Tab-separated table of C-alpha atoms in Angstrom:
chain	number	residue	atom	x	y	z
A	2	MET	CA	71.656	249.722	13.555
A	3	PRO	CA	68.859	247.243	12.641
A	4	ARG	CA	68.643	245.911	9.216
A	5	ILE	CA	65.184	245.718	7.557
A	6	LEU	CA	65.162	243.163	4.692
A	7	ILE	CA	62.245	243.717	2.219
A	8	VAL	CA	61.559	240.645	0.025
A	9	GLY	CA	59.891	241.924	-3.133
A	10	GLY	CA	59.889	245.382	-4.818
A	11	GLY	CA	56.359	245.362	-6.098
A	12	TYR	CA	53.506	247.656	-4.806
A	13	ALA	CA	53.687	246.596	-1.148
A	14	GLY	CA	57.421	246.290	-0.947
A	15	PHE	CA	58.181	249.522	-3.006
A	16	TYR	CA	55.690	251.443	-0.790
A	17	THR	CA	57.046	250.031	2.360
A	18	ALA	CA	60.645	251.006	1.584
A	19	TRP	CA	59.623	254.470	0.039
A	20	LYS	CA	57.555	255.397	3.162
A	21	LEU	CA	60.167	254.010	5.568
A	22	GLU	CA	62.793	256.440	4.209
A	23	LYS	CA	60.531	259.128	5.041
A	24	GLN	CA	59.470	257.799	8.435
A	25	LEU	CA	62.854	256.893	9.798
A	26	ARG	CA	65.665	259.236	10.778
A	27	ARG	CA	68.954	258.748	9.346
A	28	GLY	CA	70.846	255.995	11.148
A	29	GLU	CA	67.578	254.607	12.644
A	30	ALA	CA	67.695	251.502	10.353
A	31	GLU	CA	69.235	250.138	7.236
A	32	ILE	CA	66.704	249.189	4.448
A	33	VAL	CA	67.521	246.510	1.919
A	34	VAL	CA	65.180	245.687	-0.842
A	35	VAL	CA	65.733	242.408	-2.921
A	36	ASP	CA	63.771	241.741	-6.072
A	37	PRO	CA	64.606	239.840	-9.341
A	38	LEU	CA	63.511	242.934	-11.263
A	39	PRO	CA	64.885	246.442	-10.920
A	40	TYR	CA	61.543	248.053	-11.263
A	41	LEU	CA	57.838	248.050	-9.888
A	42	THR	CA	55.297	247.040	-12.506
A	43	TYR	CA	52.098	249.142	-12.273
A	44	GLN	CA	49.783	246.283	-13.331
A	45	PRO	CA	46.639	248.324	-13.739
A	46	PHE	CA	48.231	249.829	-16.947
A	47	LEU	CA	49.102	246.428	-18.544
A	48	PRO	CA	45.810	246.317	-20.501
A	49	GLU	CA	46.486	249.827	-21.754
A	50	VAL	CA	50.047	248.709	-22.831
A	51	VAL	CA	48.537	245.969	-24.777
A	52	GLY	CA	46.127	248.444	-26.409
A	53	GLY	CA	49.026	250.749	-27.320
A	54	ASN	CA	47.669	253.533	-25.159
A	55	VAL	CA	50.528	253.690	-22.552
A	56	GLU	CA	54.250	253.470	-23.334
A	57	PRO	CA	55.646	250.210	-21.802
A	58	ARG	CA	58.492	251.950	-20.003
A	59	HIS	CA	55.927	254.444	-18.384
A	60	ALA	CA	54.034	251.634	-16.677
A	61	ILE	CA	57.140	250.711	-14.598
A	62	VAL	CA	58.844	252.556	-11.811
A	63	SER	CA	62.727	252.367	-11.285
A	64	GLN	CA	63.486	251.202	-7.752
A	65	ARG	CA	66.917	252.649	-7.680
A	66	ARG	CA	65.735	256.055	-8.912
A	67	HIS	CA	63.266	256.426	-6.242
A	68	LEU	CA	64.544	254.369	-3.297
A	69	LYS	CA	67.494	256.747	-2.538
A	70	ARG	CA	68.149	255.603	1.012
A	71	SER	CA	67.759	251.948	0.442
A	72	THR	CA	70.080	249.305	-0.771
A	73	VAL	CA	68.388	247.668	-3.820
A	74	ILE	CA	69.633	244.162	-4.788
A	75	THR	CA	68.452	242.616	-8.045
A	76	ALA	CA	68.247	238.959	-7.258
A	77	ARG	CA	65.957	236.449	-5.823
A	78	VAL	CA	65.340	235.433	-2.259
A	79	THR	CA	65.178	231.594	-2.518
A	80	GLN	CA	65.162	230.692	1.242
A	81	ILE	CA	64.347	232.213	4.517
A	82	ASN	CA	65.459	230.938	7.912
A	83	HIS	CA	63.686	233.259	10.234
A	84	ALA	CA	64.876	231.351	13.366
A	85	ALA	CA	68.382	232.169	12.342
A	86	ARG	CA	67.406	235.608	10.966
A	87	THR	CA	69.072	234.792	7.611
A	88	ALA	CA	67.806	234.774	3.999
A	89	THR	CA	69.547	233.319	0.886
A	90	ILE	CA	69.981	235.572	-1.944
A	91	THR	CA	70.399	234.048	-5.494
A	92	PRO	CA	71.579	236.360	-8.281
A	93	GLU	CA	71.194	235.701	-12.053
A	94	VAL	CA	74.932	235.277	-12.315
A	95	GLY	CA	77.161	234.146	-9.555
A	96	ASP	CA	76.761	232.029	-6.325
A	97	PRO	CA	74.120	232.536	-3.845
A	98	TRP	CA	74.907	234.109	-0.496
A	99	ASP	CA	73.267	234.547	2.926
A	100	ILE	CA	72.301	237.913	4.301
A	101	THR	CA	71.279	238.494	7.915
A	102	TYR	CA	68.552	240.821	9.054
A	103	ASP	CA	66.819	241.928	12.117
A	104	ILE	CA	63.304	242.452	10.618
A	105	ILE	CA	61.936	240.940	7.556
A	106	VAL	CA	59.113	242.200	5.291
A	107	VAL	CA	57.734	239.547	2.945
A	108	THR	CA	55.940	241.249	0.005
A	109	ALA	CA	56.939	238.765	-2.685
A	110	GLY	CA	53.670	239.302	-4.579
A	111	SER	CA	51.915	236.630	-6.777
A	112	VAL	CA	52.098	234.758	-9.941
A	113	SER	CA	49.503	233.627	-12.463
A	114	ARG	CA	47.453	230.610	-11.178
A	115	THR	CA	47.005	228.025	-13.806
A	116	PHE	CA	45.522	224.491	-14.017
A	117	PRO	CA	46.902	221.314	-15.698
A	118	ILE	CA	45.018	221.900	-18.931
A	119	PRO	CA	46.841	220.276	-21.816
A	120	GLY	CA	48.560	222.981	-24.104
A	121	VAL	CA	48.221	225.921	-21.679
A	122	ALA	CA	51.700	226.029	-20.408
A	123	ASP	CA	53.047	225.661	-23.948
A	124	GLU	CA	50.629	228.035	-25.840
A	125	ALA	CA	49.107	230.743	-23.510
A	126	ILE	CA	50.760	233.963	-22.163
A	127	GLY	CA	49.953	235.671	-18.841
A	128	LEU	CA	49.341	239.278	-17.848
A	129	LYS	CA	51.480	239.806	-14.761
A	130	ALA	CA	54.632	241.337	-16.262
A	131	ILE	CA	55.383	244.202	-18.707
A	132	GLU	CA	57.209	241.839	-20.900
A	133	GLU	CA	53.982	239.752	-21.386
A	134	ALA	CA	51.879	243.015	-22.162
A	135	VAL	CA	54.459	244.013	-24.877
A	136	GLU	CA	54.392	240.509	-26.337
A	137	ILE	CA	50.652	240.348	-26.607
A	138	ARG	CA	50.597	243.894	-28.241
A	139	ASP	CA	53.344	243.140	-30.802
A	140	ARG	CA	51.863	239.809	-31.696
A	141	ILE	CA	48.551	241.261	-32.452
A	142	MET	CA	50.169	243.803	-34.733
A	143	THR	CA	52.404	241.216	-36.301
A	144	ASN	CA	49.503	238.872	-36.963
A	145	PHE	CA	47.743	241.696	-38.855
A	146	ASP	CA	50.878	242.096	-40.961
A	147	LYS	CA	51.026	238.420	-41.869
A	148	ALA	CA	47.222	238.089	-42.372
A	149	ALA	CA	47.166	241.070	-44.871
A	150	THR	CA	49.347	239.070	-47.250
A	151	MET	CA	47.323	235.948	-47.136
A	152	PRO	CA	44.081	234.800	-48.856
A	153	PRO	CA	41.024	234.119	-46.872
A	154	GLY	CA	41.245	230.736	-45.179
A	155	PRO	CA	41.826	228.763	-42.049
A	156	GLU	CA	45.483	230.012	-41.558
A	157	ARG	CA	44.276	233.648	-41.767
A	158	ASP	CA	41.425	233.018	-39.436
A	159	ARG	CA	43.795	231.608	-36.932
A	160	LEU	CA	46.069	234.745	-37.037
A	161	LEU	CA	43.039	236.889	-36.559
A	162	THR	CA	41.323	235.036	-33.823
A	163	PHE	CA	42.253	236.144	-30.304
A	164	ILE	CA	41.288	234.366	-27.074
A	165	VAL	CA	41.209	235.469	-23.402
A	166	VAL	CA	40.653	232.988	-20.600
A	167	GLY	CA	39.152	234.563	-17.414
A	168	GLY	CA	36.543	237.120	-16.954
A	169	GLY	CA	37.813	239.029	-13.874
A	170	PHE	CA	38.918	242.755	-14.081
A	171	ALA	CA	42.276	241.951	-15.695
A	172	GLY	CA	40.715	239.757	-18.296
A	173	ILE	CA	37.885	241.957	-19.321
A	174	GLU	CA	40.168	245.050	-19.443
A	175	VAL	CA	42.829	243.354	-21.675
A	176	PHE	CA	40.084	241.769	-23.745
A	177	ALA	CA	38.547	245.123	-24.494
A	178	GLU	CA	41.817	246.839	-25.094
A	179	MET	CA	42.824	244.018	-27.548
A	180	ARG	CA	39.510	244.509	-29.410
A	181	SER	CA	40.038	248.225	-29.465
A	182	LEU	CA	43.463	247.997	-30.831
A	183	ALA	CA	42.447	245.583	-33.523
A	184	SER	CA	39.524	247.873	-34.600
A	185	ALA	CA	41.929	250.821	-34.781
A	186	LEU	CA	44.374	248.671	-36.955
A	187	LEU	CA	41.944	247.844	-39.607
A	188	LYS	CA	42.042	251.268	-41.350
A	189	PHE	CA	45.641	250.619	-42.119
A	190	TYR	CA	44.887	247.266	-43.716
A	191	PRO	CA	42.498	247.651	-46.654
A	192	GLN	CA	42.889	243.812	-47.372
A	193	LEU	CA	41.104	242.983	-43.914
A	194	THR	CA	37.579	243.703	-42.778
A	195	PHE	CA	35.986	243.872	-39.323
A	196	GLU	CA	34.405	240.526	-39.928
A	197	ASP	CA	37.751	238.960	-40.486
A	198	THR	CA	38.702	239.568	-36.787
A	199	HIS	CA	37.366	237.319	-34.056
A	200	PHE	CA	37.413	237.845	-30.201
A	201	HIS	CA	36.460	235.370	-27.598
A	202	LEU	CA	36.557	235.425	-23.838
A	203	ILE	CA	36.124	232.170	-21.911
A	204	GLU	CA	34.814	232.364	-18.366
A	205	ALA	CA	33.856	229.348	-16.276
A	206	MET	CA	31.329	231.289	-14.038
A	207	GLY	CA	27.959	232.521	-14.990
A	208	ARG	CA	29.067	236.158	-14.863
A	209	ILE	CA	32.037	238.427	-15.276
A	210	MET	CA	33.675	241.018	-13.048
A	211	PRO	CA	32.323	239.883	-9.690
A	212	GLU	CA	33.538	243.275	-8.190
A	213	VAL	CA	30.737	245.234	-9.900
A	214	SER	CA	26.994	244.621	-9.675
A	215	LEU	CA	25.317	242.170	-12.089
A	216	GLN	CA	23.587	244.880	-13.825
A	217	THR	CA	26.795	246.678	-14.542
A	218	SER	CA	28.295	243.469	-15.773
A	219	HIS	CA	25.561	242.969	-18.209
A	220	LYS	CA	26.113	246.509	-19.524
A	221	VAL	CA	29.731	245.503	-20.035
A	222	LEU	CA	28.793	242.381	-21.815
A	223	LYS	CA	26.341	244.236	-24.216
A	224	ASN	CA	29.111	246.863	-24.857
A	225	LEU	CA	31.616	244.145	-25.854
A	226	ALA	CA	29.051	242.325	-27.991
A	227	GLU	CA	28.360	245.452	-29.895
A	228	ARG	CA	31.942	245.927	-30.552
A	229	GLY	CA	32.396	242.347	-31.987
A	230	ALA	CA	33.915	240.818	-28.770
A	231	TYR	CA	32.131	237.767	-27.422
A	232	VAL	CA	32.005	236.290	-24.009
A	233	HIS	CA	31.414	232.552	-23.508
A	234	LEU	CA	29.885	232.206	-19.830
A	235	ASP	CA	29.563	228.985	-17.953
A	236	THR	CA	32.427	227.671	-20.211
A	237	GLN	CA	35.710	226.045	-19.434
A	238	LEU	CA	38.842	225.522	-21.516
A	239	GLN	CA	39.549	221.873	-21.769
A	240	SER	CA	42.607	221.893	-24.136
A	241	ALA	CA	44.845	224.309	-25.922
A	242	VAL	CA	47.174	221.899	-27.566
A	243	GLY	CA	48.734	223.414	-30.753
A	244	GLY	CA	46.700	226.651	-30.229
A	245	VAL	CA	43.285	224.708	-30.779
A	246	CYS	CA	41.111	225.617	-27.833
A	247	GLN	CA	38.618	222.905	-27.026
A	248	LEU	CA	35.720	224.264	-24.940
A	249	SER	CA	33.402	222.459	-22.477
A	250	THR	CA	30.392	223.498	-24.689
A	251	GLY	CA	31.861	221.307	-27.624
A	252	GLU	CA	33.110	224.387	-29.665
A	253	SER	CA	36.607	224.520	-31.038
A	254	LEU	CA	38.480	227.854	-31.614
A	255	GLU	CA	41.860	228.058	-33.155
A	256	SER	CA	44.109	230.892	-32.290
A	257	ASP	CA	47.654	232.177	-32.338
A	258	VAL	CA	47.201	234.451	-29.133
A	259	ILE	CA	45.821	232.921	-26.102
A	260	VAL	CA	45.907	235.258	-22.947
A	261	TRP	CA	45.500	233.535	-19.437
A	262	THR	CA	43.961	235.779	-16.706
A	263	ALA	CA	42.140	233.116	-14.628
A	264	GLY	CA	43.491	234.130	-11.198
A	265	VAL	CA	46.640	234.529	-9.189
A	266	MET	CA	48.438	232.651	-6.274
A	267	ALA	CA	50.886	233.455	-3.695
A	268	SER	CA	54.613	233.453	-4.744
A	269	PRO	CA	55.947	229.924	-4.572
A	270	MET	CA	59.068	231.119	-2.724
A	271	LEU	CA	57.032	230.773	0.494
A	272	LYS	CA	57.560	227.121	0.461
A	273	ASN	CA	61.212	227.649	1.278
A	274	THR	CA	60.735	229.542	4.543
A	275	ASP	CA	59.976	228.619	8.176
A	276	LEU	CA	57.281	231.314	8.376
A	277	PRO	CA	53.633	230.256	9.036
A	278	VAL	CA	51.605	229.682	5.774
A	279	GLU	CA	47.808	229.300	5.557
A	280	GLN	CA	46.016	226.550	3.511
A	281	ARG	CA	46.116	228.673	0.262
A	282	GLY	CA	49.769	229.132	0.453
A	283	ARG	CA	49.641	232.651	1.754
A	284	LEU	CA	51.702	234.153	4.572
A	285	GLN	CA	49.513	234.305	7.688
A	286	VAL	CA	49.567	237.675	9.099
A	287	ARG	CA	47.376	239.814	11.566
A	288	ALA	CA	45.477	242.811	10.774
A	289	ASP	CA	48.411	244.922	11.876
A	290	LEU	CA	50.461	243.106	9.330
A	291	ARG	CA	52.663	241.141	11.673
A	292	VAL	CA	53.249	237.601	10.950
A	293	GLU	CA	51.345	235.232	13.161
A	294	GLY	CA	51.847	231.469	13.794
A	295	PRO	CA	50.287	228.790	16.062
A	296	ASP	CA	52.210	230.116	19.014
A	297	GLY	CA	51.336	233.843	18.434
A	298	ILE	CA	53.214	236.707	16.852
A	299	VAL	CA	56.323	235.915	15.091
A	300	GLU	CA	58.786	238.663	16.222
A	301	GLY	CA	60.507	240.570	13.532
A	302	ALA	CA	58.425	239.236	10.596
A	303	TRP	CA	55.810	241.202	8.581
A	304	GLY	CA	53.832	240.683	5.408
A	305	ALA	CA	51.591	242.445	3.043
A	306	GLY	CA	50.234	242.481	-0.584
A	307	ASP	CA	49.283	239.452	-2.590
A	308	VAL	CA	51.608	236.977	-0.903
A	309	SER	CA	49.724	237.593	2.493
A	310	ALA	CA	46.512	236.563	3.883
A	311	VAL	CA	45.501	240.041	5.418
A	312	PRO	CA	42.318	239.971	7.366
A	313	ASP	CA	39.775	242.448	5.923
A	314	LEU	CA	38.224	244.217	8.900
A	315	THR	CA	35.543	245.746	6.796
A	316	GLY	CA	33.917	242.470	6.232
A	317	GLY	CA	33.945	243.004	2.410
A	318	GLY	CA	36.744	240.543	1.487
A	319	VAL	CA	36.545	237.018	0.101
A	320	GLY	CA	36.656	234.541	2.808
A	321	GLY	CA	37.378	237.368	5.355
A	322	PHE	CA	40.551	238.354	3.641
A	323	CYS	CA	41.647	241.336	1.606
A	324	VAL	CA	41.450	240.624	-2.176
A	325	PRO	CA	44.634	240.500	-4.007
A	326	ASN	CA	44.907	243.826	-5.884
A	327	ALA	CA	46.873	246.905	-6.233
A	328	GLN	CA	44.524	249.039	-4.210
A	329	HIS	CA	45.113	247.015	-1.078
A	330	ALA	CA	48.826	246.438	-1.712
A	331	VAL	CA	49.605	250.008	-1.998
A	332	ARG	CA	47.801	250.921	1.260
A	333	GLN	CA	49.112	247.975	3.020
A	334	GLY	CA	52.747	249.176	2.199
A	335	LYS	CA	52.103	252.546	3.656
A	336	GLN	CA	50.536	251.130	6.731
A	337	LEU	CA	53.395	248.618	7.181
A	338	ALA	CA	55.955	251.515	6.986
A	339	LYS	CA	54.216	253.326	9.787
A	340	ASN	CA	53.922	250.134	11.847
A	341	ILE	CA	57.544	249.232	11.532
A	342	ALA	CA	58.698	252.708	12.497
A	343	ALA	CA	56.291	252.570	15.456
A	344	VAL	CA	57.637	249.302	16.836
A	345	LEU	CA	61.269	250.492	16.391
A	346	ARG	CA	60.426	253.394	18.710
A	347	GLY	CA	58.551	251.219	21.235
A	348	GLU	CA	55.052	252.105	20.045
A	349	GLN	CA	52.007	249.998	19.111
A	350	PRO	CA	51.340	249.154	15.404
A	351	GLN	CA	47.778	249.970	14.127
A	352	ASP	CA	45.587	247.567	12.217
A	353	TYR	CA	45.088	247.838	8.560
A	354	ARG	CA	41.548	248.830	7.449
A	355	HIS	CA	40.442	250.140	4.205
A	356	GLU	CA	36.775	250.697	3.063
A	357	ASN	CA	36.596	249.850	-0.617
A	358	LEU	CA	35.204	253.058	-2.293
A	359	GLY	CA	34.567	251.356	-5.568
A	360	ALA	CA	35.855	249.609	-8.618
A	361	VAL	CA	36.774	251.158	-11.987
A	362	ALA	CA	37.754	249.482	-15.190
A	363	GLY	CA	38.959	250.833	-18.683
A	364	LEU	CA	37.676	249.145	-21.628
A	365	GLY	CA	39.379	250.886	-24.407
A	366	PRO	CA	39.231	254.599	-25.279
A	367	GLY	CA	35.938	256.009	-24.588
A	368	HIS	CA	34.638	252.855	-22.839
A	369	GLY	CA	34.732	252.142	-19.175
A	370	ALA	CA	32.881	250.740	-16.060
A	371	PHE	CA	32.484	252.127	-12.536
A	372	GLN	CA	30.981	250.591	-9.462
A	373	SER	CA	30.567	252.174	-5.980
A	374	GLY	CA	27.840	250.624	-3.773
A	375	LYS	CA	24.704	250.555	-5.834
A	376	ILE	CA	25.857	253.191	-8.298
A	377	GLY	CA	27.203	251.676	-11.521
A	378	ILE	CA	28.218	253.758	-14.553
A	379	THR	CA	29.529	252.692	-17.920
A	380	GLY	CA	30.677	254.551	-20.935
A	381	PRO	CA	32.922	257.652	-21.543
A	382	ILE	CA	32.386	259.110	-17.969
A	383	ALA	CA	33.578	255.738	-16.364
A	384	TRP	CA	36.590	255.679	-18.807
A	385	LEU	CA	37.675	259.128	-17.608
A	386	MET	CA	37.342	258.177	-14.009
A	387	HIS	CA	39.499	255.236	-14.655
A	388	ARG	CA	42.174	257.276	-16.263
A	389	GLY	CA	41.932	259.991	-13.597
A	390	TYR	CA	42.203	257.510	-10.746
A	391	HIS	CA	45.176	255.479	-12.104
A	392	GLY	CA	46.810	258.501	-13.519
A	393	LEU	CA	47.163	259.816	-9.936
A	394	ALA	CA	47.619	256.385	-8.327
A	395	ILE	CA	50.889	255.455	-10.195
A	396	PRO	CA	53.771	256.075	-7.758
A	397	THR	CA	55.984	259.260	-8.177
A	398	TRP	CA	55.155	262.574	-10.016
A	399	GLU	CA	57.896	261.646	-12.635
A	400	ARG	CA	55.606	258.726	-13.708
A	401	LYS	CA	52.341	260.505	-13.381
A	402	ILE	CA	53.667	263.183	-15.688
A	403	ARG	CA	54.999	260.684	-18.323
A	404	VAL	CA	51.772	258.701	-18.297
A	405	ILE	CA	49.374	261.748	-18.635
A	406	ALA	CA	51.642	263.169	-21.320
A	407	ASN	CA	51.497	259.881	-23.102
A	408	TRP	CA	47.704	259.936	-23.114
A	409	VAL	CA	47.581	263.609	-24.414
A	410	LEU	CA	49.930	262.799	-27.209
A	411	SER	CA	47.938	259.620	-28.052
A	412	PHE	CA	44.734	261.620	-28.156
A	413	VAL	CA	46.232	264.109	-30.614
A	414	LEU	CA	48.503	261.880	-32.693
A	415	GLY	CA	46.830	258.481	-32.356
A	416	ARG	CA	48.223	255.390	-30.900
A	417	ASP	CA	51.526	254.009	-32.048
A	418	ILE	CA	51.022	250.894	-34.189
A	419	ALA	CA	54.605	249.805	-34.871
A	420	PRO	CA	55.388	246.390	-33.443
A	421	ILE	CA	58.910	245.497	-32.369
A	422	GLU	CA	59.527	241.876	-33.254
A	423	ASN	CA	62.300	239.455	-32.027
A	424	LEU	CA	62.688	241.128	-28.731
A	425	ASP	CA	63.635	237.708	-27.300
A	426	GLN	CA	66.342	237.290	-30.093
A	427	PRO	CA	67.590	240.819	-30.734
A	428	ARG	CA	70.933	239.480	-32.491
A	429	GLU	CA	69.027	237.495	-35.085
A	430	PHE	CA	69.317	240.105	-37.843
A	431	PHE	CA	73.015	240.707	-37.115
A	432	GLU	CA	73.696	236.908	-36.915
A	433	ARG	CA	71.933	236.240	-40.239
A	434	PHE	CA	74.517	238.136	-42.375
A	435	ALA	CA	77.529	237.976	-40.172
A	436	SER	CA	80.746	236.394	-41.687
A	437	ARG	CA	82.040	233.245	-39.812
A	438	PRO	CA	85.392	231.356	-40.029
A	439	LYS	CA	85.314	228.096	-41.842
A	440	PRO	CA	85.161	225.091	-39.478
A	441	ALA	CA	88.591	223.402	-39.069
A	442	ALA	CA	87.687	220.411	-41.149
A	443	GLN	CA	86.874	222.589	-44.214
A	444	GLU	CA	90.145	224.537	-43.728
A	445	SER	CA	92.179	221.302	-43.741
A	446	ALA	CA	90.380	219.972	-46.901
A	447	ALA	CA	91.063	223.246	-48.674
A	448	ALA	CA	94.661	223.137	-47.767
A	449	THR	CA	95.071	219.547	-49.024
A	450	ASP	CA	93.355	220.579	-52.345
A	451	THR	CA	95.834	223.447	-52.781
A	452	LYS	CA	98.803	221.302	-52.049
A	453	LYS	CA	97.718	218.694	-54.665
A	454	ASP	CA	97.474	221.379	-57.357
A	455	LYS	CA	101.123	222.496	-56.913
A	456	LEU	CA	103.947	221.307	-59.328
A	457	PRO	CA	107.277	219.966	-58.179
A	458	GLY	CA	108.812	223.387	-58.933
A	459	GLY	CA	106.652	224.915	-56.520
A	460	GLU	CA	104.515	226.987	-59.048
A	461	GLY	CA	101.006	226.962	-57.997
A	462	LEU	CA	98.319	226.231	-60.574
A	463	SER	CA	95.321	226.474	-58.078
A	464	ALA	CA	94.712	230.226	-58.704
A	465	PRO	CA	95.981	232.940	-61.044
A	466	VAL	CA	98.556	235.419	-59.738
A	467	TYR	CA	97.719	239.056	-60.245
A	468	ALA	CA	100.447	241.662	-60.558
A	469	SER	CA	100.260	245.011	-58.964
A	470	PRO	CA	100.322	248.043	-61.337
A	471	SER	CA	104.012	248.736	-60.381
A	472	GLN	CA	105.031	245.086	-61.115
A	473	GLY	CA	103.324	245.386	-64.459
A	474	LYS	CA	105.590	248.270	-65.373
């Protein structure tokens, strides 16, 4: 029975395994999924997690719960030797080991793309993982708690200044959700006013959201400005050392929350493979998702999602390739499952082709943007379209129901504004009050002092002796 090794359990990897379980008959192939996380993160919901409109656990999908016929391994694939059909698996605890395979599917996804700007690696936080979204949300709320106890001044301004770098879809969505959350928090903090909060987005290009028309992007800019969120176009971040953001315009902004959303790049794990990689570091694949090198098709190797340079047959992609987003990754995963099943049965794989029907963005409750061809819509209708699309697009009915129920409850009860601090140090509260044994040096000194206080007769003078009630009688 051939073994199919899927490297990465994100959109493309999860859907490939999920659909293969339905495409293949029992005993036709063994499916193994390796990913360092035991869940898929539905990244379009990360801005709503930041805004407190989606429960964090509802934005992730358990691999083990839904991949019932696959073997799920929570570890990293750190090397691929396709010539020998082996991959090295490195777990969080324990020694690495090699696994053999017949077919490999590389869907390792992408990571945040950063530049060597001083201070960014130390101060900024990305928006690729659920943990990052939770941290941004909690930090905003915690900063409000701190600022409410402080007098007006530079330190309070720093706590209430929030900066996002990158004006693509992810950047604009999280920026708008952060502004929406802060506006909702103000009614619980009578010590603070709307004017005390400051929101800035830094974009190096002369426009935002290249996926929508220029006219629609201008409407989004106007909407954000009316809500007290300001976008700096044609502006570059030059330094973020100590949380002080120095801009190319000469401006200086000091913030405790700097969110980086300025692009993504293919997973660096591809550097440790013998598979062909193109100039931008992505896996080189054909339109049918088979890996292709200088000598033609690489037998038994497939790729999809952000980690792969998939040709866009519609002609609408950047540089002729599909843009790295969830919309393509999900559909590529589905097509990949069909193609692998076809090849196992001696049939021909089909090319991946997807006509982009439009783009939709959520900008906080009641605010949204939609673009399809020349039609651009902003406002509540676009926001409802955003929620409708993503509410149905998240994998599995179990997660769809949880998310939609979450939205209904938030509409009736309002968003939850309680932050959970110290998630990275959960034992801090226990450790602060826990009793500890004295160090050996202190115990030795205490024993010496007690011995010096004793008389030759052995009667101790170091401490009074108390009699029990029965001895007193």
